[in-house]
Coordinates of C-alpha atoms and ligand atoms in Angstrom, one line a residue:
M1 CA -9.1 -5.9 -20.3
A2 CA -10.1 -8.2 -17.4
F3 CA -11.6 -5.9 -14.7
N4 CA -15.1 -6.1 -13.5
Q5 CA -15.0 -4.8 -9.9
K6 CA -17.2 -2.0 -8.6
H7 CA -15.0 -1.4 -5.6
L8 CA -11.4 -1.9 -4.5
L9 CA -11.9 -3.2 -1.0
G10 CA -8.8 -5.5 -0.8
I11 CA -6.4 -7.7 -2.7
Q12 CA -8.3 -10.8 -1.4
S13 CA -11.2 -10.1 -3.8
L14 CA -9.0 -9.6 -6.9
S15 CA -8.0 -12.4 -9.3
A16 CA -4.5 -12.7 -10.6
S17 CA -5.7 -11.4 -14.0
E18 CA -7.4 -8.4 -12.5
I19 CA -4.1 -7.6 -10.6
I20 CA -2.2 -7.8 -13.9
T21 CA -4.7 -5.6 -15.6
I22 CA -4.2 -2.9 -12.9
L23 CA -0.4 -3.2 -13.3
D24 CA -0.5 -3.1 -17.1
T25 CA -2.9 -0.1 -17.0
A26 CA -0.5 1.7 -14.5
E27 CA 2.3 1.1 -17.0
S28 CA 0.3 2.8 -19.7
L29 CA -0.6 5.7 -17.5
A30 CA 2.8 6.3 -15.9
E31 CA 4.2 8.5 -18.7
I32 CA 1.4 11.1 -18.1
S33 CA 3.3 12.1 -15.0
L34 CA 6.5 12.7 -17.0
R35 CA 4.8 15.1 -19.5
E36 CA 5.2 18.9 -19.2
V37 CA 1.4 19.1 -18.9
K38 CA 0.6 16.3 -16.5
K39 CA -3.1 16.0 -17.3
V40 CA -5.5 14.0 -19.5
P41 CA -9.3 14.4 -19.7
I42 CA -10.1 10.7 -19.0
L43 CA -12.2 11.3 -15.8
R44 CA -13.4 14.8 -16.6
G45 CA -16.7 15.5 -14.7
K46 CA -16.1 12.7 -12.1
T47 CA -16.2 13.7 -8.4
I48 CA -14.0 11.9 -5.8
I49 CA -13.8 12.3 -2.1
N50 CA -10.5 11.6 -0.3
L51 CA -11.8 10.6 3.2
F52 CA -8.9 10.1 5.6
Y53 CA -9.7 9.3 9.2
E54 CA -6.0 8.5 9.9
P55 CA -2.8 10.4 9.0
S56 CA -1.2 9.9 5.6
T57 CA 1.5 11.6 3.5
R58 CA 2.0 9.3 0.5
T59 CA -1.4 7.7 0.0
R60 CA -3.6 10.8 0.3
S61 CA -1.3 13.0 -1.8
S62 CA -0.9 10.4 -4.5
F63 CA -4.6 9.7 -4.8
E64 CA -5.2 13.5 -5.0
L65 CA -2.5 13.8 -7.7
A66 CA -3.8 10.7 -9.6
A67 CA -7.3 12.1 -9.7
K68 CA -6.1 15.6 -10.8
R69 CA -3.9 14.1 -13.5
L70 CA -7.0 12.3 -14.9
S71 CA -9.0 15.6 -14.7
A72 CA -11.4 14.4 -11.9
D73 CA -12.6 16.8 -9.2
I74 CA -11.3 15.7 -5.8
S75 CA -12.2 17.0 -2.4
N76 CA -10.0 16.3 0.6
F77 CA -11.8 15.4 3.9
R78 CA -9.9 15.7 7.2
K79 CA -11.4 14.2 10.3
E80 CA -9.9 16.8 12.6
S81 CA -11.7 19.7 10.9
S82 CA -15.0 17.9 10.1
S83 CA -18.2 17.2 12.0
V84 CA -16.8 13.9 13.1
V85 CA -15.4 15.8 16.0
K86 CA -19.0 16.8 16.9
G87 CA -19.9 13.1 17.0
E88 CA -21.2 12.4 13.5
T89 CA -21.0 8.7 12.7
L90 CA -19.2 7.1 9.8
K91 CA -22.5 6.2 8.1
D92 CA -24.0 9.7 8.4
T93 CA -20.7 11.2 7.2
I94 CA -20.8 9.0 4.1
L95 CA -24.5 9.5 3.4
N96 CA -24.0 13.3 3.6
L97 CA -21.0 13.3 1.4
E98 CA -22.7 11.0 -1.1
A99 CA -25.7 13.4 -1.2
M100 CA -23.3 15.8 -3.1
N101 CA -23.3 13.3 -6.0
T102 CA -19.9 11.7 -5.6
D103 CA -18.7 9.1 -8.0
A104 CA -16.0 7.5 -5.8
I105 CA -15.0 7.6 -2.1
I106 CA -11.4 6.8 -1.1
I107 CA -11.3 5.9 2.6
R108 CA -8.6 5.3 5.2
H109 CA -10.0 4.3 8.6
A110 CA -8.7 2.6 11.8
F111 CA -11.4 0.0 11.7
A112 CA -10.8 -3.1 9.7
G113 CA -13.7 -3.7 7.3
S114 CA -14.9 -0.1 7.2
P115 CA -14.6 0.1 3.4
Y116 CA -16.7 -3.1 3.1
F117 CA -19.3 -1.6 5.6
I118 CA -19.6 1.5 3.5
S119 CA -20.0 -0.4 0.3
T120 CA -23.2 -2.1 1.7
F121 CA -25.2 1.2 1.6
C122 CA -23.3 3.5 -0.7
S123 CA -23.7 3.7 -4.5
S124 CA -20.3 5.4 -5.1
H125 CA -17.2 3.3 -5.9
I126 CA -15.3 2.6 -2.7
I127 CA -11.5 2.4 -2.6
N128 CA -9.7 1.1 0.5
A129 CA -6.7 3.4 1.3
G130 CA -5.9 1.3 4.5
D131 CA -8.4 -0.2 7.0
G132 CA -6.8 -0.8 10.4
A133 CA -4.4 -3.8 10.3
H134 CA -6.5 -5.5 7.6
E135 CA -5.6 -4.4 4.0
H136 CA -3.9 -1.6 2.1
P137 CA -4.5 -2.8 -1.5
T138 CA -3.0 0.1 -3.5
Q139 CA 0.2 -0.1 -1.5
A140 CA 0.5 -3.8 -2.4
L141 CA -0.3 -2.9 -6.1
L142 CA 2.4 -0.2 -6.2
D143 CA 4.9 -2.5 -4.5
A144 CA 4.2 -5.2 -7.1
F145 CA 4.5 -2.6 -9.9
T146 CA 7.9 -1.6 -8.5
I147 CA 9.1 -5.2 -8.2
K148 CA 8.0 -5.9 -11.7
Q149 CA 9.7 -2.8 -13.0
R150 CA 13.0 -3.7 -11.4
K151 CA 13.0 -7.5 -11.7
K152 CA 10.8 -7.9 -14.9
K153 CA 8.8 -10.6 -13.1
I154 CA 7.2 -11.6 -9.8
S155 CA 6.7 -15.3 -10.1
S156 CA 9.4 -17.4 -8.3
L157 CA 11.1 -14.4 -6.7
K158 CA 12.1 -14.8 -3.0
I159 CA 10.5 -11.8 -1.2
V160 CA 11.2 -11.2 2.5
I161 CA 8.8 -8.9 4.4
A162 CA 10.3 -8.1 7.8
G163 CA 9.2 -6.1 10.9
D164 CA 5.9 -5.5 12.7
I165 CA 3.8 -8.0 10.7
L166 CA 1.0 -8.2 13.3
H167 CA -0.2 -4.7 12.8
S168 CA 0.7 -4.3 9.2
R169 CA -2.1 -4.0 6.5
V170 CA 0.8 -3.6 4.0
A171 CA 2.2 -7.1 4.9
R172 CA -1.2 -8.7 4.6
S173 CA -2.1 -7.2 1.2
N174 CA 1.4 -7.9 -0.1
V175 CA 1.3 -11.6 0.9
L176 CA -2.1 -12.0 -0.7
L177 CA -1.0 -10.3 -3.9
L178 CA 2.5 -11.8 -4.2
K179 CA 1.2 -15.3 -3.6
K180 CA -1.5 -14.8 -6.3
L181 CA 1.4 -13.9 -8.7
G182 CA 3.5 -16.9 -7.8
A183 CA 6.3 -15.4 -5.5
E184 CA 7.8 -17.1 -2.5
V185 CA 7.1 -14.9 0.5
V186 CA 8.9 -15.1 3.8
L187 CA 7.6 -13.1 6.8
V188 CA 10.1 -12.2 9.5
G189 CA 9.7 -10.6 12.9
P190 CA 9.9 -11.2 16.6
P191 CA 7.4 -13.9 17.6
P192 CA 5.0 -11.5 19.4
L193 CA 4.7 -9.5 16.2
L194 CA 4.5 -12.5 13.9
P195 CA 1.8 -14.9 15.0
P196 CA 2.0 -18.4 13.3
Y197 CA -1.5 -17.9 11.7
F198 CA 0.1 -15.7 9.0
S199 CA 1.3 -18.9 7.4
T200 CA -2.4 -19.6 6.4
L201 CA -2.0 -16.7 3.9
G202 CA 0.6 -18.9 2.1
A203 CA 3.8 -17.2 3.5
K204 CA 6.7 -18.9 5.2
I205 CA 7.5 -17.7 8.7
D206 CA 11.0 -17.1 10.0
Y207 CA 12.0 -15.4 13.2
N208 CA 15.7 -15.0 12.1
L209 CA 16.3 -12.1 9.7
D210 CA 19.9 -13.2 9.0
R211 CA 18.7 -16.6 7.8
A212 CA 15.7 -15.3 5.9
V213 CA 17.7 -12.7 4.0
K214 CA 20.0 -15.3 2.4
G215 CA 19.2 -15.5 -1.4
A216 CA 16.4 -12.9 -1.2
D217 CA 15.6 -11.0 -4.4
V218 CA 13.5 -8.4 -2.6
I219 CA 13.6 -7.2 1.1
M220 CA 10.7 -5.2 2.3
M221 CA 11.1 -3.6 5.7
L222 CA 8.2 -2.5 7.8
R223 CA 8.1 0.0 10.6
I224 CA 7.0 -0.8 14.2
Q225 CA 3.5 0.7 14.4
L226 CA 3.6 2.1 17.9
E227 CA 0.2 3.8 17.3
R228 CA -1.5 0.3 17.1
Q229 CA 0.3 -1.1 20.2
D230 CA -1.2 -0.9 23.6
K231 CA 1.5 -3.1 25.2
S232 CA 5.2 -3.8 24.7
F233 CA 5.9 -6.5 22.1
F234 CA 9.7 -6.6 22.6
P235 CA 12.0 -5.9 25.6
S236 CA 13.8 -2.8 24.1
L237 CA 14.3 -0.9 20.9
R238 CA 18.0 -1.8 21.2
E239 CA 17.3 -5.5 21.2
Y240 CA 14.8 -5.1 18.3
R241 CA 17.4 -3.2 16.3
N242 CA 20.1 -5.9 17.0
L243 CA 17.9 -8.7 15.7
Y244 CA 15.6 -7.1 13.1
S245 CA 17.2 -4.0 11.6
L246 CA 18.3 -4.3 8.0
T247 CA 22.0 -3.2 8.0
R248 CA 24.6 -3.3 5.3
E249 CA 26.2 -6.4 6.9
R250 CA 22.9 -8.3 6.9
F251 CA 22.0 -7.2 3.4
Q252 CA 25.2 -8.6 2.0
N253 CA 23.7 -12.1 2.3
A254 CA 20.8 -11.3 -0.1
K255 CA 21.2 -11.8 -3.9
K256 CA 23.8 -9.5 -5.5
D257 CA 21.0 -7.6 -7.4
A258 CA 18.5 -7.6 -4.5
I259 CA 16.4 -4.5 -3.9
I260 CA 15.2 -2.9 -0.7
M261 CA 11.7 -1.6 -0.2
H262 CA 9.7 0.2 2.5
P263 CA 6.2 1.5 2.3
G264 CA 7.1 4.5 4.5
P265 CA 7.2 6.3 6.8
I266 CA 10.7 5.1 7.7
N267 CA 12.1 4.9 11.3
R268 CA 15.7 5.5 10.2
D269 CA 18.2 3.4 12.1
V270 CA 15.4 1.3 13.7
E271 CA 14.1 -1.1 11.1
I272 CA 16.6 0.0 8.4
S273 CA 19.9 1.8 8.5
T274 CA 20.1 5.2 7.0
D275 CA 22.8 4.3 4.6
L276 CA 20.7 1.4 3.2
A277 CA 17.5 3.5 3.0
D278 CA 19.4 6.1 0.9
S279 CA 21.5 3.5 -1.1
T280 CA 21.3 2.7 -4.8
E281 CA 19.7 -0.7 -3.9
S282 CA 16.8 1.1 -2.2
V283 CA 13.7 1.7 -4.4
I284 CA 11.7 3.4 -1.7
L285 CA 11.2 6.7 -3.6
Q286 CA 10.4 4.7 -6.8
Q287 CA 7.6 3.1 -4.8
V288 CA 6.2 6.5 -4.0
E289 CA 6.5 7.7 -7.6
N290 CA 4.8 4.5 -8.8
G291 CA 2.0 5.0 -6.3
V292 CA 0.6 7.8 -8.5
A293 CA 0.5 5.7 -11.6
V294 CA -1.1 2.7 -9.8
R295 CA -3.8 4.9 -8.2
M296 CA -4.5 6.5 -11.6
A297 CA -5.0 3.0 -12.9
V298 CA -7.4 2.1 -10.1
L299 CA -9.5 5.2 -10.6
Y300 CA -9.4 4.8 -14.3
L301 CA -10.6 1.1 -14.2
L302 CA -13.3 1.7 -11.5
L303 CA -14.7 4.9 -12.9
G304 CA -15.0 3.7 -16.4
G305 CA -12.2 5.4 -18.4
K306 CA -12.1 4.4 -22.1
E307 CA -8.9 2.6 -23.2
H308 CA -8.3 4.8 -26.3
E309 CA -8.3 8.0 -24.0
I310 CA -5.0 7.0 -22.4
A311 CA -3.1 8.1 -25.5
D312 CA -5.0 11.5 -25.8
Ligands
CP401 N1 2.6 3.8 2.8 C1 1.7 4.6 3.3 O1 0.5 4.2 3.4 O2 2.1 5.9 3.6 P1 1.1 7.0 4.2 O3 0.6 6.5 5.6 O4 2.0 8.2 4.3 O5 0.0 7.2 3.3

């Protein structure tokens, strides 16, 4: 098994073979969540902190379930009810939590690079659960797992990622991962939300969703991240919808067996029509289900689970 990382800070620092190891491990672990007793003793005795400075439904809950299904102890930290509100710094917060003998710290924070910063003074394994507009590596991994599950491959697929690219850590991690695995990635959005420098990641840039969708195998829609915008990036929501919402009419130009993805949360009838979000072509809830298996794999590989224990 090719995996020698201490932390998961981003997709950038992973090799293609390490990504494949995570996906293969997730495939082995996925069936645990289908058992009547959804628990194996692989990480018994390990202590994990789920440290979320930003809101989350999917990532926080699936990391918690992943840890519990591997028998680790996990403690959920919420900024609003912590001493952060009394002014405690990120560094002091981490040092104090680590003094309780943690093995891993999962962190979501508004500042890009905060997981890396922590890794410079912390001896626990650090897992990035989303840092500002920088990276969201486990989202990209679960997206890749879902694509592979449905399409049986990633290499040479045409994958369109559309929406608010500028503020999206999901887009950045996905481009990095999908390019490492040989996909063709096309980024689409209004020019203010899609700066040309994204092409340096290896993606093609297109400002026309109708054109980009043609022949696509996978269409991943992203929400507009109003919480990261301090100015208006487009004239009106109606205009945005007219040009960049995925509708049934637009989707018909994709390949016949194309799938629709979204990391959530969805703005229904803004970036995607409700009928498409709930359609048989949508794999949005499969992405959520796969998030548990992928996060189990990440915890297992970082915290030193033994391969033979998966079958126990
Ligand atoms: N996709 C994702 O990161 O969702 P949450 O913000 O709910 O964790």
